[in-house]
Coordinates of C-alpha atoms in Angstrom, one line a residue:
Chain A
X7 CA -1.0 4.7 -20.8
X8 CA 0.4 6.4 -17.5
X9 CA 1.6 4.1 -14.7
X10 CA 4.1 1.8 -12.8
X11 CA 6.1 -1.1 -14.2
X12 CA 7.2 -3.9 -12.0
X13 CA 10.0 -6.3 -13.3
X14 CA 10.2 -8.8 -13.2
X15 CA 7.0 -10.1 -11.9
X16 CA 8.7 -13.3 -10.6
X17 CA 12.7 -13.4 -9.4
X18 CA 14.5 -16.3 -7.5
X19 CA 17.7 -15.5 -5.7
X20 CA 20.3 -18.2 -4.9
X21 CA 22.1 -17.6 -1.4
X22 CA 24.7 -15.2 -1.4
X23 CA 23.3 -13.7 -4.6
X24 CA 22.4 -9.6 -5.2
X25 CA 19.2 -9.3 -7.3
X26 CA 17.9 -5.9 -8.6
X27 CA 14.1 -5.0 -9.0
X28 CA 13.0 -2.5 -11.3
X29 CA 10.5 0.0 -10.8
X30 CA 9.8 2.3 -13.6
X31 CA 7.0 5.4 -13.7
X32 CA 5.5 7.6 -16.3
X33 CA 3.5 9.5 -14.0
X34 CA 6.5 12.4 -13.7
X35 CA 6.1 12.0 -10.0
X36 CA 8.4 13.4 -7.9
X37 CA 8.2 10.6 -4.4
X38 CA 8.7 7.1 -4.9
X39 CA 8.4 4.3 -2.6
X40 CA 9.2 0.8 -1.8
X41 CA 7.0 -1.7 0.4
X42 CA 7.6 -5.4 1.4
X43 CA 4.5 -7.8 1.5
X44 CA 4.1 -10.9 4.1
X45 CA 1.1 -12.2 4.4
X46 CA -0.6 -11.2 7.5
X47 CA 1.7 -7.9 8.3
X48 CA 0.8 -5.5 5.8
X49 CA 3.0 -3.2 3.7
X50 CA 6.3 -2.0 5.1
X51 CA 8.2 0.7 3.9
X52 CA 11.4 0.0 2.6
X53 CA 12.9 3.2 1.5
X54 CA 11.5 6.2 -0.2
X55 CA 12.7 8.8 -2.3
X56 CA 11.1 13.0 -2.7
X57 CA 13.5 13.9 -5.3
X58 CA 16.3 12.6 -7.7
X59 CA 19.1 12.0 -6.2
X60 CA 17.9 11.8 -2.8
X61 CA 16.4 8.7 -0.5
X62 CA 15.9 7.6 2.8
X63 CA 15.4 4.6 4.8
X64 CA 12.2 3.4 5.8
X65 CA 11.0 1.3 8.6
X66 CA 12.7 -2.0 7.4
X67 CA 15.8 -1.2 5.4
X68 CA 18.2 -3.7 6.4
X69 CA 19.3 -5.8 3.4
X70 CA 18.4 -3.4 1.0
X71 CA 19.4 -0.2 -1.2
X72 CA 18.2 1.8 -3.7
X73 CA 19.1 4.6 -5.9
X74 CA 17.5 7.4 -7.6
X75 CA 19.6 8.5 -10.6
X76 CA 16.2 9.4 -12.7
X77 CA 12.8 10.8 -11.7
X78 CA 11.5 8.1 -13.6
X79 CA 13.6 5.0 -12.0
X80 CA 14.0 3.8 -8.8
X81 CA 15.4 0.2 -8.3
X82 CA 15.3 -1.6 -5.2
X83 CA 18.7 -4.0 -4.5
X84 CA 17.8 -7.1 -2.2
X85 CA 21.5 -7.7 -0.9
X86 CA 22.5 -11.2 0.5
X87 CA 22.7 -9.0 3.7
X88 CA 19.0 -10.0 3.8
X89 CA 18.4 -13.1 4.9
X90 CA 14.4 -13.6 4.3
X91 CA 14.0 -12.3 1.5
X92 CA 11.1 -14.1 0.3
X93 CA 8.1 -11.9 -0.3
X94 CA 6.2 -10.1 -2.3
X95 CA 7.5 -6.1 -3.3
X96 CA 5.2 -3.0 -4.3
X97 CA 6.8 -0.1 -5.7
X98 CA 4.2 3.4 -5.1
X99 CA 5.3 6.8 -6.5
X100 CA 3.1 10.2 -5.3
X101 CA 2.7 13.4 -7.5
X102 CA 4.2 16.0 -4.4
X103 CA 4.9 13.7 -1.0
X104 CA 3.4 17.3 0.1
X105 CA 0.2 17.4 -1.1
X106 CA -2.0 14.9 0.5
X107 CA -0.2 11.8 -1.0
X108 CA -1.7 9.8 -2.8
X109 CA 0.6 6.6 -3.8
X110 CA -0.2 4.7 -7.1
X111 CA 1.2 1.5 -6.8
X112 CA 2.9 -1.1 -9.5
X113 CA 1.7 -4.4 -9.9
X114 CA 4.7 -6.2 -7.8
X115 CA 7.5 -8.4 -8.1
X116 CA 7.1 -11.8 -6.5
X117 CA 11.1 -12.5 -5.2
X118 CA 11.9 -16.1 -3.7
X119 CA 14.9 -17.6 -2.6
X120 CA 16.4 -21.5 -4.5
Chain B
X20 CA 3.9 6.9 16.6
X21 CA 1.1 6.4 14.1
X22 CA -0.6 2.8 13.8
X23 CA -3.3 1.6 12.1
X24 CA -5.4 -2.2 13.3
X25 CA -7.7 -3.6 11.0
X26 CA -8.8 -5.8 13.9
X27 CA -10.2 -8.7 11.4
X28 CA -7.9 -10.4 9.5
X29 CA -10.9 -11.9 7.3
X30 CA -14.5 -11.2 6.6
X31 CA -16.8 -14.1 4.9
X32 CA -20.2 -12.7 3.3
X33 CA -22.7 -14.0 0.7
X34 CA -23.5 -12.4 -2.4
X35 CA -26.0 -9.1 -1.9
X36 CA -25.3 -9.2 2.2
X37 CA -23.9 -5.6 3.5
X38 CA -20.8 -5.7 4.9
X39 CA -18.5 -3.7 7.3
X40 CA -14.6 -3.8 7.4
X41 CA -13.3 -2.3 10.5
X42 CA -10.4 0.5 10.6
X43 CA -9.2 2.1 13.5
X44 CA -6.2 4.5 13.9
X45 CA -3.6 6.6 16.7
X46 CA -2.7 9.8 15.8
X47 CA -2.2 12.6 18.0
X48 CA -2.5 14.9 14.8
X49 CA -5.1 15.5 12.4
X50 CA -4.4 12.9 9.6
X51 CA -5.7 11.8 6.0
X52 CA -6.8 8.4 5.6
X53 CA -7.2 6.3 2.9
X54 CA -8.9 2.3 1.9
X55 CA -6.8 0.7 -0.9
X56 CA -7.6 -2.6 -2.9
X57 CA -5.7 -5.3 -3.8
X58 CA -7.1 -8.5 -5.9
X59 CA -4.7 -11.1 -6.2
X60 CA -1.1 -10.8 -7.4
X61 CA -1.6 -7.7 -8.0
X62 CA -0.4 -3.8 -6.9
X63 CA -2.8 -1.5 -4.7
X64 CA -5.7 0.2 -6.1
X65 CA -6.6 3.7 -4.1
X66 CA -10.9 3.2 -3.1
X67 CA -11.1 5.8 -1.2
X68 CA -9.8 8.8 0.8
X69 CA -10.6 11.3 3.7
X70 CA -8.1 14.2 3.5
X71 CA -11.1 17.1 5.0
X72 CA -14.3 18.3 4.6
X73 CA -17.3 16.1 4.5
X74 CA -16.8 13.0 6.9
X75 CA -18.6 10.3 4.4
X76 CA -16.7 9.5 1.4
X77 CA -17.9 7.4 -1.5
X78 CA -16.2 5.8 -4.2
X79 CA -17.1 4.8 -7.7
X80 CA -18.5 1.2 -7.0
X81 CA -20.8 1.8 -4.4
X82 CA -18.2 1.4 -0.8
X83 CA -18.3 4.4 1.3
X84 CA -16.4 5.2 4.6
X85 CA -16.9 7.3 7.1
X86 CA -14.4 9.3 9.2
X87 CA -15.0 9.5 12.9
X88 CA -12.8 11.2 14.5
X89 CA -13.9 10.6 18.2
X90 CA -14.0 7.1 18.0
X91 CA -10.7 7.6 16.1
X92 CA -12.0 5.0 12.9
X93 CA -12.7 4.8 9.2
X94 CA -14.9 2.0 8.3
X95 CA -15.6 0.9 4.9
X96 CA -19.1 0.1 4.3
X97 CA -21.1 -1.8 1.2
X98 CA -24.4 -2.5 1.3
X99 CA -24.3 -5.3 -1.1
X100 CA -21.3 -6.8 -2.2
X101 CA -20.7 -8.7 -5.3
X102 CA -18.4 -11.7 -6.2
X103 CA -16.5 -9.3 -7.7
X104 CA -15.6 -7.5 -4.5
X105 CA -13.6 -10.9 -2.8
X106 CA -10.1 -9.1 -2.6
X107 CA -7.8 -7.9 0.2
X108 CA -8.7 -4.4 1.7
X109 CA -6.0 -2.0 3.6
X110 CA -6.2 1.1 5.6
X111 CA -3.8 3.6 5.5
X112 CA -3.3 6.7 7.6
X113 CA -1.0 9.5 7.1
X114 CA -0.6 12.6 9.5
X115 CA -0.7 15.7 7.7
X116 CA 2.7 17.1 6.4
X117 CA 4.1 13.8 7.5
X118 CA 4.5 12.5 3.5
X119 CA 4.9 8.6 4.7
X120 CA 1.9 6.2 4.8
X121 CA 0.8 3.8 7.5
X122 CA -0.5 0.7 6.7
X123 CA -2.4 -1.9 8.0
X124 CA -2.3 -5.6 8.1
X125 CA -5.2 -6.1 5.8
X126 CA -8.5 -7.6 5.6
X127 CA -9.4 -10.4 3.4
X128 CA -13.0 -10.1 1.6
X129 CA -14.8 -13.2 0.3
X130 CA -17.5 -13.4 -1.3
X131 CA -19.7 -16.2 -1.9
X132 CA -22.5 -17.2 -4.0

């Protein structure tokens, strides 16, 4: 079956710590995405990506990075730079971010902090 | 700047009642629009989407929205929701060429019996 894997589905960071999501597609999409959950605000956009190789920063990047070494990949590193870290994180990827993009999403990883 | 206000935050209904969840949008360009799903702990689920022609859209399990473009909204309509239905809804918006999506906060469905 075609989609997005999550994992893991729960993390716990201890202070100070780097943890690593992974985000993985079948869907030979070209754009992939990141998105931070709180409750009552919605999706953010953490950084996206158009093409391997390349990324940019979204609306709330602090604290994190990515990188895009596959088309297929695209992990998401919450740093200890970021300092609320609990929440809950949606990885999307789009066919062409061109044409009329529509994001399929993964089924999240749930991060909290010990 | 784009922004999109799902003015409530969550919508109680009975089982069978009709039911409205409100989106409204800024955008000084033509955009596409879009209602996602989400049930609990899980990802996004695309419902429906407005990119152009024909202002009502329906998808597969009976919602429909319209796109109104003077009263800059999209609401998502049912006319008879089922237990099934109680999950979060979001609007998105995106302006055309503009490859990002704008969400927003989300509106809690809950259907009871």
């Amino acid at each position: 079956d075609g989609g997005i894997t999550q994992s893991p589905k729960y993390l716990f960071r201890k202070e100070g710590q780097n943890v690593t999501l992974s985000c993985e597609q079948n869907l030979n999409h070209d754009a992939m995405y990141w998105y931070r959950q709180d409750p009552g605000q919605g999706l953010r956009l953490i950084y996206y990506s158009q093409i391997v190789n390349d990324f940019q920063k979204g609306d709330i990047a602090e604290g994190y990075s990515v990188s895009r070494e596959k088309k297929e990949s695209f992990p998401l590193t919450v740093t200890s730079a970021q300092k609320n870290p609990t929440a809950f994180y949606l990885c999307a990827s789009s066919m062409d971010p061109l044409a009329k993009n529509i994001q399929y999403f993964g089924a999240g990883t749930r991060l909290s902090v010990l | 700047a784009q922004s999109v206000t799902q003015l409530d935050s969550q919508v109680p209904v009975f089982e069978e009642a009709p039911v409205e969840l409100r989106c409204n949008y800024s955008s000084s360009v033509s955009v596409y629009l879009f209602w996602y799903v989400q049930y609990p702990n899980q990802g996004l689920q695309l419902l429906l989407k407005y990119l152009s022609g024909s202002t009502l859209v329906e998808s597969i399990n009976g919602f429909e929205a319209e796109f109104n473009k003077s009263q800059t909204s999209f609401h998502l309509r049912k006319p008879s929701v089922h237990i099934s239905d109680t999950a979060e809804y979001f609007c998105a918006v995106e302006n055309t060429g503009f490859q990002k999506l704008v969400f927003g906060t989300g509106t809690r469905l809950l259907v009871s019996p």
